[in-house]
Coordinates of C-alpha atoms and ligand atoms in Angstrom, one line a residue:
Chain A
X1 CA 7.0 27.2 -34.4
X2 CA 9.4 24.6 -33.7
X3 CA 9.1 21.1 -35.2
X4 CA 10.3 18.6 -32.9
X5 CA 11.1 15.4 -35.5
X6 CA 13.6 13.9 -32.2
X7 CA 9.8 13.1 -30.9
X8 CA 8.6 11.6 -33.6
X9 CA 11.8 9.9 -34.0
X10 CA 11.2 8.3 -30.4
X11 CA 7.6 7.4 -30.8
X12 CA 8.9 5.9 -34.2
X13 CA 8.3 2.5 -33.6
X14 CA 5.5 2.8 -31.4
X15 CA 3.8 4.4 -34.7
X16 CA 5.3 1.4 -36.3
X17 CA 3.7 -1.2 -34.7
X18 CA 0.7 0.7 -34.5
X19 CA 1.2 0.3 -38.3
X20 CA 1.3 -3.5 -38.1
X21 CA -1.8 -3.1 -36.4
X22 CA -4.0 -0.9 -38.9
X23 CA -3.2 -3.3 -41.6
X24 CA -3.9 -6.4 -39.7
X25 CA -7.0 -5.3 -38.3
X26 CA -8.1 -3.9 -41.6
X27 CA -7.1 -7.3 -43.7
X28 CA -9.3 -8.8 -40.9
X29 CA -11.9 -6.7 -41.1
X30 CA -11.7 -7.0 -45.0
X31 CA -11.6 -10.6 -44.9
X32 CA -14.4 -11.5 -42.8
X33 CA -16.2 -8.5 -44.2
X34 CA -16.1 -10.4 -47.7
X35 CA -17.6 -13.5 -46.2
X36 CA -20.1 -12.4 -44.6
X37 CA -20.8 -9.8 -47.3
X38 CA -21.7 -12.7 -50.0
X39 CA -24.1 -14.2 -47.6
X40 CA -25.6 -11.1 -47.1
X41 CA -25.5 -9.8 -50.7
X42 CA -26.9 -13.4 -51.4
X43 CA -29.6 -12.7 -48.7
X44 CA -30.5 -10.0 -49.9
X45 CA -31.3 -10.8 -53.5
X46 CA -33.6 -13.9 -52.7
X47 CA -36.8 -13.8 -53.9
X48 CA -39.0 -14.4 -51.0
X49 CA -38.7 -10.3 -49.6
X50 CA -39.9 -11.9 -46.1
X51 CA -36.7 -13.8 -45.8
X52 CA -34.7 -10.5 -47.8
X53 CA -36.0 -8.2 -45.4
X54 CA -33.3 -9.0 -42.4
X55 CA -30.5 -8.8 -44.9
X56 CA -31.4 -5.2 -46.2
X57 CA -32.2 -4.6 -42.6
X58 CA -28.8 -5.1 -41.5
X59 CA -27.1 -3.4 -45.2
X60 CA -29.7 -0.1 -43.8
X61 CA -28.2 0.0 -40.4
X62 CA -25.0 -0.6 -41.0
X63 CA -24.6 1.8 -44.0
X64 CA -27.3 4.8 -42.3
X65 CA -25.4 4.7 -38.6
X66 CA -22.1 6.3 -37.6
X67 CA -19.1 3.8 -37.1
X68 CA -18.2 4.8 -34.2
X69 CA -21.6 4.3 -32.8
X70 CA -21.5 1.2 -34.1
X71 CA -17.9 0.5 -32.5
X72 CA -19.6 1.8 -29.0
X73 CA -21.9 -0.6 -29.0
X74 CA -19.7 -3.5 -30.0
X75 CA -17.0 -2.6 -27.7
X76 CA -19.3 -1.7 -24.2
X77 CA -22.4 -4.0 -25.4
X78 CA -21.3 -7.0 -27.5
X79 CA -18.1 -7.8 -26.6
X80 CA -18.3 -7.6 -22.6
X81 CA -21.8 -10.0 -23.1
X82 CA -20.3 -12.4 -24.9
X83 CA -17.0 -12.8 -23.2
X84 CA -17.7 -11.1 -20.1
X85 CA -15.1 -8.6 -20.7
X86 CA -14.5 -5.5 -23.1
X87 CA -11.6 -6.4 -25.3
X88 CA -10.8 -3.4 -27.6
X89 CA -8.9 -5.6 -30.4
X90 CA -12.0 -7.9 -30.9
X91 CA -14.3 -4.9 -30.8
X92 CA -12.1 -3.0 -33.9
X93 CA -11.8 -6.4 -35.5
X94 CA -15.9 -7.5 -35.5
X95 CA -16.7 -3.6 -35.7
X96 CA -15.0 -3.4 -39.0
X97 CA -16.0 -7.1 -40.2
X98 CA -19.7 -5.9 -39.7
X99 CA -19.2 -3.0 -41.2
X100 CA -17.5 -3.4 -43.8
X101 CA -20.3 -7.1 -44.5
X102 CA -22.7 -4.5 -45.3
X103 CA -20.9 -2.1 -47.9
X104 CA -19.5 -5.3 -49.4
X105 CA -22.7 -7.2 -50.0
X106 CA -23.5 -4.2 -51.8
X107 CA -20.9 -4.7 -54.1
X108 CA -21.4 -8.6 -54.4
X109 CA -25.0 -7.5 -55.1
X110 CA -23.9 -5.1 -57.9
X111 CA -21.5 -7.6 -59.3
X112 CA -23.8 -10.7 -59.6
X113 CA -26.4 -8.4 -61.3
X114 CA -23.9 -7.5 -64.0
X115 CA -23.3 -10.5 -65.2
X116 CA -25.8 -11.3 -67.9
X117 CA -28.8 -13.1 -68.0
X118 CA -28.0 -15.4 -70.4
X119 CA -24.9 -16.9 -68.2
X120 CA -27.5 -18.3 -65.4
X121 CA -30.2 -19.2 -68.2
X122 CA -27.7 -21.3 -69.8
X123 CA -26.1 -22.7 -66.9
X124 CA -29.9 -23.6 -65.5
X125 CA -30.8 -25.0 -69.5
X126 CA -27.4 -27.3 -68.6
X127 CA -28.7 -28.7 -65.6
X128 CA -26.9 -27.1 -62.9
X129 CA -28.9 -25.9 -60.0
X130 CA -29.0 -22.4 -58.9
X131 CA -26.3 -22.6 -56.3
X132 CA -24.0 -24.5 -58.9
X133 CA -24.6 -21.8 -61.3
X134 CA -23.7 -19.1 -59.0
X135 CA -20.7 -20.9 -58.1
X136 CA -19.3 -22.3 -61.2
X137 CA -20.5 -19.6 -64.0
X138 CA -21.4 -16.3 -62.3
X139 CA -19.5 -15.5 -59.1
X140 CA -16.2 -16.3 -60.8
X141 CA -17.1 -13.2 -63.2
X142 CA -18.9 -11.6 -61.1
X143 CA -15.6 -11.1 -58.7
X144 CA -13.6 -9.9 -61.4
X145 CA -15.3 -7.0 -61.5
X146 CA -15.6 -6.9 -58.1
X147 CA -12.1 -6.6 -57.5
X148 CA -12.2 -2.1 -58.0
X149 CA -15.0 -1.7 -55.8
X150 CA -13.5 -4.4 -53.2
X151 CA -10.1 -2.5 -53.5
X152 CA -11.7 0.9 -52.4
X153 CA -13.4 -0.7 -49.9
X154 CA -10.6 -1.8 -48.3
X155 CA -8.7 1.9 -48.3
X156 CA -11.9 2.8 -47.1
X157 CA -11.9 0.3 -43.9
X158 CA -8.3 1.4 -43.7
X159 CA -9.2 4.8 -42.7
X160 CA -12.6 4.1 -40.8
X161 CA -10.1 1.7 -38.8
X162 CA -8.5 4.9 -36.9
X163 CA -11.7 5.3 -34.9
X164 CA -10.5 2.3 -33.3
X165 CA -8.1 4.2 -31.1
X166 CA -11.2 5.1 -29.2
X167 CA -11.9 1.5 -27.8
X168 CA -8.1 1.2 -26.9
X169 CA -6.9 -0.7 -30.4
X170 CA -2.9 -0.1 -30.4
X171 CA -3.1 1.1 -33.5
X172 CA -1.5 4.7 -36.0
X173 CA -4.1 6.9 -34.5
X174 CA -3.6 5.3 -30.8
X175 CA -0.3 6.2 -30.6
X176 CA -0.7 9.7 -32.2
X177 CA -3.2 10.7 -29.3
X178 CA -1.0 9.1 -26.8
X179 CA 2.2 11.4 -28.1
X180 CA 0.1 14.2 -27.7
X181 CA -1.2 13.5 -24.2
X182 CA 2.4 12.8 -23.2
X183 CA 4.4 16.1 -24.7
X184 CA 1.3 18.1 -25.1
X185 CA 2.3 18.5 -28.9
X186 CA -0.4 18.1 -31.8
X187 CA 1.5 18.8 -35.2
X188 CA 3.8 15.9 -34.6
X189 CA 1.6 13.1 -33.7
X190 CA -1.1 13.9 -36.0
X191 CA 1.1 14.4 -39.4
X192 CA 3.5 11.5 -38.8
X193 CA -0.1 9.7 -38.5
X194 CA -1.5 11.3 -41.6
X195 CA 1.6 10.6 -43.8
X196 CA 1.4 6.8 -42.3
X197 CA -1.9 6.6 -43.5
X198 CA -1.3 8.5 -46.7
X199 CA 1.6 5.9 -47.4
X200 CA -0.6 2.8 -47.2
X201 CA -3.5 4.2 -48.9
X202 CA -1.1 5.3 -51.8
X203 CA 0.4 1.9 -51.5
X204 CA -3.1 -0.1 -52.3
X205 CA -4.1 1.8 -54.7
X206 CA -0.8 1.4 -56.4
X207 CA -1.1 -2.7 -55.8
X208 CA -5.1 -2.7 -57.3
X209 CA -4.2 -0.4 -60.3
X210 CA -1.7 -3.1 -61.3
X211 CA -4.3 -6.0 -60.4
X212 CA -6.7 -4.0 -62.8
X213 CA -4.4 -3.8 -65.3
X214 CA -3.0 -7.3 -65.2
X215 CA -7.1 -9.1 -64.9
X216 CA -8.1 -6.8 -68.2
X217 CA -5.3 -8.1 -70.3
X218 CA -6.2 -11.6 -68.9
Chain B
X1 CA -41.9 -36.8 -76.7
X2 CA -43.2 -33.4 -76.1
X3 CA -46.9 -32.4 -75.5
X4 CA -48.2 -29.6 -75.0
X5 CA -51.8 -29.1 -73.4
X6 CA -53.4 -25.1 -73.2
X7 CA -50.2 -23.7 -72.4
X8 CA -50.4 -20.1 -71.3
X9 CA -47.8 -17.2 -70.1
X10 CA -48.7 -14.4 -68.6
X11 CA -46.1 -11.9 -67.8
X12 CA -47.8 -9.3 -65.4
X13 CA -51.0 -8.2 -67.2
X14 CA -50.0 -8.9 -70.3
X15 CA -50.4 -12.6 -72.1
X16 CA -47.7 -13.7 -73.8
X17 CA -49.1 -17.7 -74.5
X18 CA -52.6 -17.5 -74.9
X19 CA -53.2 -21.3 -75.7
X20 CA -50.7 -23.4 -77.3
X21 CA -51.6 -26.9 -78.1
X22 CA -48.6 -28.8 -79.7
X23 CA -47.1 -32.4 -80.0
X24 CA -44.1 -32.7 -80.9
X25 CA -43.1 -36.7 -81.7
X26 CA -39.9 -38.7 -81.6
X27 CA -37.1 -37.8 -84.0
X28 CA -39.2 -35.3 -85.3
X29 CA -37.6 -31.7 -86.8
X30 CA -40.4 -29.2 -85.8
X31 CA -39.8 -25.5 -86.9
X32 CA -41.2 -22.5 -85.4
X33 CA -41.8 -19.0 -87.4
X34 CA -43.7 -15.9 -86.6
X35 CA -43.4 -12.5 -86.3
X36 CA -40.9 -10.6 -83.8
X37 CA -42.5 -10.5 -80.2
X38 CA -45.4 -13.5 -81.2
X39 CA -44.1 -15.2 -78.4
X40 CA -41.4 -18.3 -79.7
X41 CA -39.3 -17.6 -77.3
X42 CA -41.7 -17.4 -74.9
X43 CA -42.8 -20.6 -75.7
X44 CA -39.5 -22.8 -76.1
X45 CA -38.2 -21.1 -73.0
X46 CA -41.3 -22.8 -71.7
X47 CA -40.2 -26.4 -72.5
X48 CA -37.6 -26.3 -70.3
X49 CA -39.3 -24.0 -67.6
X50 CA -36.7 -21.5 -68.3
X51 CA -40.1 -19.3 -67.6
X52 CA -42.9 -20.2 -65.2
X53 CA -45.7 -21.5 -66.8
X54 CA -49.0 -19.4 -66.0
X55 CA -51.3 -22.8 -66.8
X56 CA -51.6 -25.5 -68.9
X57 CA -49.2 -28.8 -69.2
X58 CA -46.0 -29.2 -70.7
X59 CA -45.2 -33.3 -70.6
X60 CA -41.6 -34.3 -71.3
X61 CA -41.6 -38.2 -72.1
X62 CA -44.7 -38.3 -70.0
X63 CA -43.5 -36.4 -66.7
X64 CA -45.5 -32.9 -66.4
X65 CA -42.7 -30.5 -65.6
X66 CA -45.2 -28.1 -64.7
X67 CA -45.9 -31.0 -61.5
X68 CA -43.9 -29.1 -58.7
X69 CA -43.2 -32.2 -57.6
X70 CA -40.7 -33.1 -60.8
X71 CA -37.2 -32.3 -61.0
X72 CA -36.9 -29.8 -63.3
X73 CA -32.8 -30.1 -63.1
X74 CA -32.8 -33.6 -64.2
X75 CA -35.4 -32.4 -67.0
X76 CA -33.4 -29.8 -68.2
X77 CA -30.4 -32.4 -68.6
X78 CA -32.7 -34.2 -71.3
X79 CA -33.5 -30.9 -73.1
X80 CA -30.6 -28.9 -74.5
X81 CA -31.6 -25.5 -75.8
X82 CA -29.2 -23.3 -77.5
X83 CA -29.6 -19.6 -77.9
X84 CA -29.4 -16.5 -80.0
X85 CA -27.1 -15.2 -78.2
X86 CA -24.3 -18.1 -77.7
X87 CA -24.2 -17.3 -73.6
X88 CA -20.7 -19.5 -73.7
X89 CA -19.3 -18.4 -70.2
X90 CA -16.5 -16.4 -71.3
X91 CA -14.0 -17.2 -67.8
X92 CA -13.8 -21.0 -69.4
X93 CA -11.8 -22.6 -72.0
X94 CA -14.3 -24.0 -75.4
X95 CA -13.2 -27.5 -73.5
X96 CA -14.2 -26.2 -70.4
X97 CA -17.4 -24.9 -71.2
X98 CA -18.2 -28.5 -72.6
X99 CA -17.2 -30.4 -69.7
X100 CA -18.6 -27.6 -66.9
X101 CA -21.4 -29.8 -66.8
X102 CA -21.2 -33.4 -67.3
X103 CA -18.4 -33.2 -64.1
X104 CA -21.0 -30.9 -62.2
X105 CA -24.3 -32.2 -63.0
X106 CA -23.7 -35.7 -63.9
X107 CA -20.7 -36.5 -62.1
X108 CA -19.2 -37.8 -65.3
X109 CA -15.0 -38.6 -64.5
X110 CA -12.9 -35.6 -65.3
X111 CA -11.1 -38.0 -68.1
X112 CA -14.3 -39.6 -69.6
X113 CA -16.1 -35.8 -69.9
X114 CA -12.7 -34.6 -71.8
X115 CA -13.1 -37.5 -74.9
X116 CA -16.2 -37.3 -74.9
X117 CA -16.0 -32.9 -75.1
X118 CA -12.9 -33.6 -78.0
X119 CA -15.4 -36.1 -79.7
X120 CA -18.1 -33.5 -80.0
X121 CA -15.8 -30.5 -80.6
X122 CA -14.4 -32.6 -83.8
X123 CA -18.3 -33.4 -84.7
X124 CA -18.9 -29.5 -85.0
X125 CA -15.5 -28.9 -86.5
X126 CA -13.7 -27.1 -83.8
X127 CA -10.9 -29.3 -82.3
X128 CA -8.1 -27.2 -83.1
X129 CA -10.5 -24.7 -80.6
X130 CA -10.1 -26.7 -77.1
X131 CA -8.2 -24.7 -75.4
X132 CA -9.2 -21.2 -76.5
X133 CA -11.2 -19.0 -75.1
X134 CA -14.8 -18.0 -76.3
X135 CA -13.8 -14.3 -76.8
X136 CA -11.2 -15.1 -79.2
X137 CA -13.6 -17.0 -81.2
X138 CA -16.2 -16.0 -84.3
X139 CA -20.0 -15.7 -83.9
X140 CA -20.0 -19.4 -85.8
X141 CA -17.3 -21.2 -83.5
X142 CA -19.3 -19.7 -80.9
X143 CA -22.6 -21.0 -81.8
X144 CA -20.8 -24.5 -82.4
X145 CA -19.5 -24.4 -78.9
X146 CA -23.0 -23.8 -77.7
X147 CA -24.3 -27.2 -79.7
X148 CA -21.7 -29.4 -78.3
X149 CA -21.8 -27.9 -75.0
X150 CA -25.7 -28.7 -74.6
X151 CA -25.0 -31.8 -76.6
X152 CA -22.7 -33.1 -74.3
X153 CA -25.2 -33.6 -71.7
X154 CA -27.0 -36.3 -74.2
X155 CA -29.9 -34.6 -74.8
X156 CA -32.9 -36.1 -76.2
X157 CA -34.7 -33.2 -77.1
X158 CA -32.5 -29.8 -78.5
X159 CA -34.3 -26.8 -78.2
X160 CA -32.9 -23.8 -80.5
X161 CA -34.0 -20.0 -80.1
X162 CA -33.0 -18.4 -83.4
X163 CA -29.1 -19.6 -83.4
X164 CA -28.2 -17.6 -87.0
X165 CA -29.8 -14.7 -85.9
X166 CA -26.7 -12.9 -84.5
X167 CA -24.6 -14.2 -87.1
X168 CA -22.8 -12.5 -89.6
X169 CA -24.7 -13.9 -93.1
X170 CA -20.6 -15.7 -94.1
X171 CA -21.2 -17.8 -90.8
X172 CA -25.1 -18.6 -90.9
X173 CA -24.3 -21.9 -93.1
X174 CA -21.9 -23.5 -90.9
X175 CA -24.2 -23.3 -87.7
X176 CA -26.6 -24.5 -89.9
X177 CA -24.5 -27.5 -91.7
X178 CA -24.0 -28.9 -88.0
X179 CA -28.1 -28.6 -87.3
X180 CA -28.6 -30.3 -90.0
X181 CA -26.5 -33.4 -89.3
X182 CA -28.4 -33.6 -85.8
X183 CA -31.3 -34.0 -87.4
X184 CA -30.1 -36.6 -89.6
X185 CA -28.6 -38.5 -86.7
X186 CA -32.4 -38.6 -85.6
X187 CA -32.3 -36.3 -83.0
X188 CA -35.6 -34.6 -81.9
X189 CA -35.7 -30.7 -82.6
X190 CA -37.6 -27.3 -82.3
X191 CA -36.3 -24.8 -84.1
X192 CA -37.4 -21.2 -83.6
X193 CA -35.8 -19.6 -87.0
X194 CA -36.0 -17.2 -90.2
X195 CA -34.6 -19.6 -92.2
X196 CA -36.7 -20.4 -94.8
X197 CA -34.6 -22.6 -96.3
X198 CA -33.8 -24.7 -93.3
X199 CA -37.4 -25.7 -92.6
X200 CA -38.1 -26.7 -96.0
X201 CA -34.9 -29.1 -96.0
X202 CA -35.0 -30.4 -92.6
X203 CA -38.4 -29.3 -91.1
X204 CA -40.6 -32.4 -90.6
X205 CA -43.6 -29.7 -89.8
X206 CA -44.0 -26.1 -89.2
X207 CA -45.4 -24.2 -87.0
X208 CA -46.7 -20.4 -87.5
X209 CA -47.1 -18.1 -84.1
X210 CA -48.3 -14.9 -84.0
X211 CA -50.2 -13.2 -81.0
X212 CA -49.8 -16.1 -78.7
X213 CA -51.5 -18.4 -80.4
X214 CA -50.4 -21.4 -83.2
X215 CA -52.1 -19.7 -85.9
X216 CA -51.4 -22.7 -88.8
X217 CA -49.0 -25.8 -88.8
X218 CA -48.3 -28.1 -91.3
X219 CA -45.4 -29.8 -93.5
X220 CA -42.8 -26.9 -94.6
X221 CA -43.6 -27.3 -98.4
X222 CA -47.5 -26.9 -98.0
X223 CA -47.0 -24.3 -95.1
X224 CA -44.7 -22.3 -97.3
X225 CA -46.6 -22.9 -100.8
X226 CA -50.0 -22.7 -99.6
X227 CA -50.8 -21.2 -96.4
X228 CA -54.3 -20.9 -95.4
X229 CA -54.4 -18.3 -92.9
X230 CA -54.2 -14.6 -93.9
X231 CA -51.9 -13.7 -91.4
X232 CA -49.7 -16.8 -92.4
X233 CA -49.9 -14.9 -96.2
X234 CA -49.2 -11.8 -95.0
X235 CA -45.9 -13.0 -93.0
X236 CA -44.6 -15.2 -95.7
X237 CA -45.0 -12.4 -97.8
X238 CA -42.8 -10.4 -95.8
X239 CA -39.7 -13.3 -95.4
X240 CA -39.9 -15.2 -98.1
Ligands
ADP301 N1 -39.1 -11.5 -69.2 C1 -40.1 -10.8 -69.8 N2 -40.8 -9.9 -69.1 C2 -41.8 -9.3 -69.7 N3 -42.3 -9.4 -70.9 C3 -41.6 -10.3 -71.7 C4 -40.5 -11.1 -71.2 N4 -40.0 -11.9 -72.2 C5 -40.8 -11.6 -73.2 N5 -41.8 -10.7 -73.0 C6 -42.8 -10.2 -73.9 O1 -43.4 -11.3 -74.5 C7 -43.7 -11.1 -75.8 C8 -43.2 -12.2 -76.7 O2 -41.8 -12.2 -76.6 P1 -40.9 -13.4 -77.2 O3 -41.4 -14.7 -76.8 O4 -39.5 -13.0 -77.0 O5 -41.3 -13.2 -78.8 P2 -40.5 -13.7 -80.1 O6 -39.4 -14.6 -79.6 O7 -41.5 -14.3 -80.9 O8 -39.9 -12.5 -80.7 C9 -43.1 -9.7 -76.2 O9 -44.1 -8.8 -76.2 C10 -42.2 -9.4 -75.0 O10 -42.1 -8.1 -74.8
MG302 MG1 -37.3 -14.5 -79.8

């Protein structure tokens, strides 16, 4: 077997930009994901479980359907409804947002209820209403700890964001399959995209081990 | 200042409150014992509706907090409550803690909350404690944070849910020392405690709990000396 790295070499900054594009959409996806996970997290935990019941809905769906069903219908359903159009990019970017919402409000979830009792009783016994209390006294602790699981949901995301390549995002994996429709060569494309991805995965860990380290000596 | 009126609390099936009757007057120093599990903290958490009342009237000043129609937030700034287990938030500097409220709640100016949090942090003895953070601090400081924080809202009523308890024994008389200077400064207390020798010096009356009920109340020296009930005998036989 002959390994040709002058290919790789050539597709070399395709794979690069596809690069750019992983993380951005991931960061995105992360991003928004976050948002919208704390309102659905906070959705999810009120007490009336009539007005719960869409938030676990859409925490159920989201976490018990395939992503790249999910992508499917965002890129050939959503997308082309709402702007007339499919548009790959916005599909990766609100498939992984959406996705990502539901594992994240499961951490928010998980974080607030750590937090003991006593921080919202005293907060309440001070005064503050509930939403002041969340703000001021528990979510500031509660994201400390969320900081580990948000970290591994983000290298998550990062690798669920290859499945993008199928609705025509520019990103590592797009460019892998394109090498190997062009020179009909699969060991190339497929392990410069693997170390790619092993390098940024590597990478963030590496980054949140030190975040850990420095928020527990805080 | 506070009445209570047939109070009851119910958690699921099992009754907590069966019927508390209490008034508690202006100024006045009112101590709570009774057995573990009797229901005192049930019933001061009440006061404040830190727990949903089940039935029964709790009036603060007049205004029935158990009306859905009053605002239990603006209540809760009038009744301070301070508990076992400190619950200082531990992100926040001792200052901090102190100020977290009169700038959210009351919308007091960022440099009129910071006297007035130094004032009350020299009151309880910890000044030299501003800028530290709670972890770094002993189960005393920790409890004296807790007193200025819920006294910087101006409280007229302090509620207090066994605050020696988790103390080490070295510490109890400090937390104490500062409880009892409140109560000489007039201010009107309930004080769920094992401290015998608090209510006696400070208590204006005290009341015994046990299985949801006020069993027997009366001044601390005729409580303690010469209880009437047999289950007052048997407790005070046990503590004292
Ligand atoms: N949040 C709660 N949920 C269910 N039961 C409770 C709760 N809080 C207290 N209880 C029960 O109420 C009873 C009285 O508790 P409590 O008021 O804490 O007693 P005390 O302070 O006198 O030790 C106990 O049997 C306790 O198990
Ligand atoms: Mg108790």
């Amino acid at each position: 077997m002959d390994f040709r790295f002058d290919l790789i070499m050539e597709y070399l900054p395709f794979f690069l930009r596809g690069t750019l594009y992983t993380i951005g959409i991931s960061l995105l996806g992360v991003i928004f994901g976050t948002a919208l996970g704390l309102l659905i997290g906070l959705g999810k935990m009120m007490k009336n479980k009539l007005l719960a019941f869409p938030f676990l809905l859409y925490i159920s769906f989201f976490r018990g359907t395939p992503f790249i069903v999910q992508i499917f219908i965002i890129h050939f359903g959503v997308v082309p409804a709402i702007i007339g159009t499919t548009n790959g990019i916005a599909a990766g970017i609100i498939g992984l947002s959406l996705n990502s919402a539901a594992y994240i409000a499961e951490i928010f979830r998980a974080g607030i209820q750590s937090i003991d009792r006593g921080q919202m009783e005293a907060a309440r016994s001070l005064g503050m209403t509930h939403t002041q209390a969340m703000r001021h006294v528990i979510l500031p602790q509660a994201f400390k700890r969320m900081i580990p699981p948000l970290g591994n949901e983000f290298i998550v995301l990062l690798k669920e964001s290859a499945i993008t390549a199928l609705v025509t995002v520019p990103e590592i994996m797009y460019w892998g399959r394109a090498m190997q429709g062009k020179y009909y060569r699969v060991w190339e494309p497929y392990l410069t995209a693997a170390v790619i991805y092993f390098i940024l995965t590597l990478t963030i860990s590496f980054l949140l081990s030190r975040l850990e380290k420095r928020l527990a000596t805080e | 200042m506070i009445k209570v009126e047939k109070l009851k609390k119910s958690f699921g099936a099992n009754e907590v409150l069966k019927d508390i009757n209490a008034h508690i007057k202006q100024q006045e120093v009112v101590v709570v014992i009774g057995p573990s599990g009797s229901g005192k903290s049930t019933f001061l958490r009440c006061l404040n509706l830190l727990e949903t009342i089940t039935a029964g009237h709790v009036l603060i000043e007049g205004v029935d907090i158990t009306d859905k129609k009053t605002d239990i937030n603006k209540i809760r700034t009038e009744v301070g409550m301070v508990f076992q287990q400190f619950n200082l938030f531990p992100h926040k500097t001792v200052l901090e803690n102190i100020m977290l409220s009169p700038l959210k709640v009351k919308k007091v100016e960022v440099s009129k909350a910071k006297e007035k949090a130094l004032e009350l942090l020299r009151k309880v003895g910890l000044e030299d404690k501003a800028n530290a953070y709670p972890d770094s601090l002993s189960g005393g400081q920790k409890q004296r944070v807790a007193i200025a924080r819920a006294l910087a809202m101006q409280p007229k009523i302090m509620l207090f849910d066994e605050p020696t308890s988790a103390l080490d024994p070295e510490m109890v008389g400090e937390v104490l020392e500062v409880m009892k200077q409140l109560a000489r400064e007039g201010m009107t207390m309930v004080v769920v405690t094992h401290e015998m020798g608090f209510a006696r010096e400070v208590g204006d009356r005290v009341l015994f709990m046990d299985g949801g009920y006020i069993v027997e109340e009366n001044v601390p020296n005729e409580l303690f000396d010469n209880p009437q009930h047999e289950r007052t005998k048997a407790f005070l036989s046990k503590v004292l």
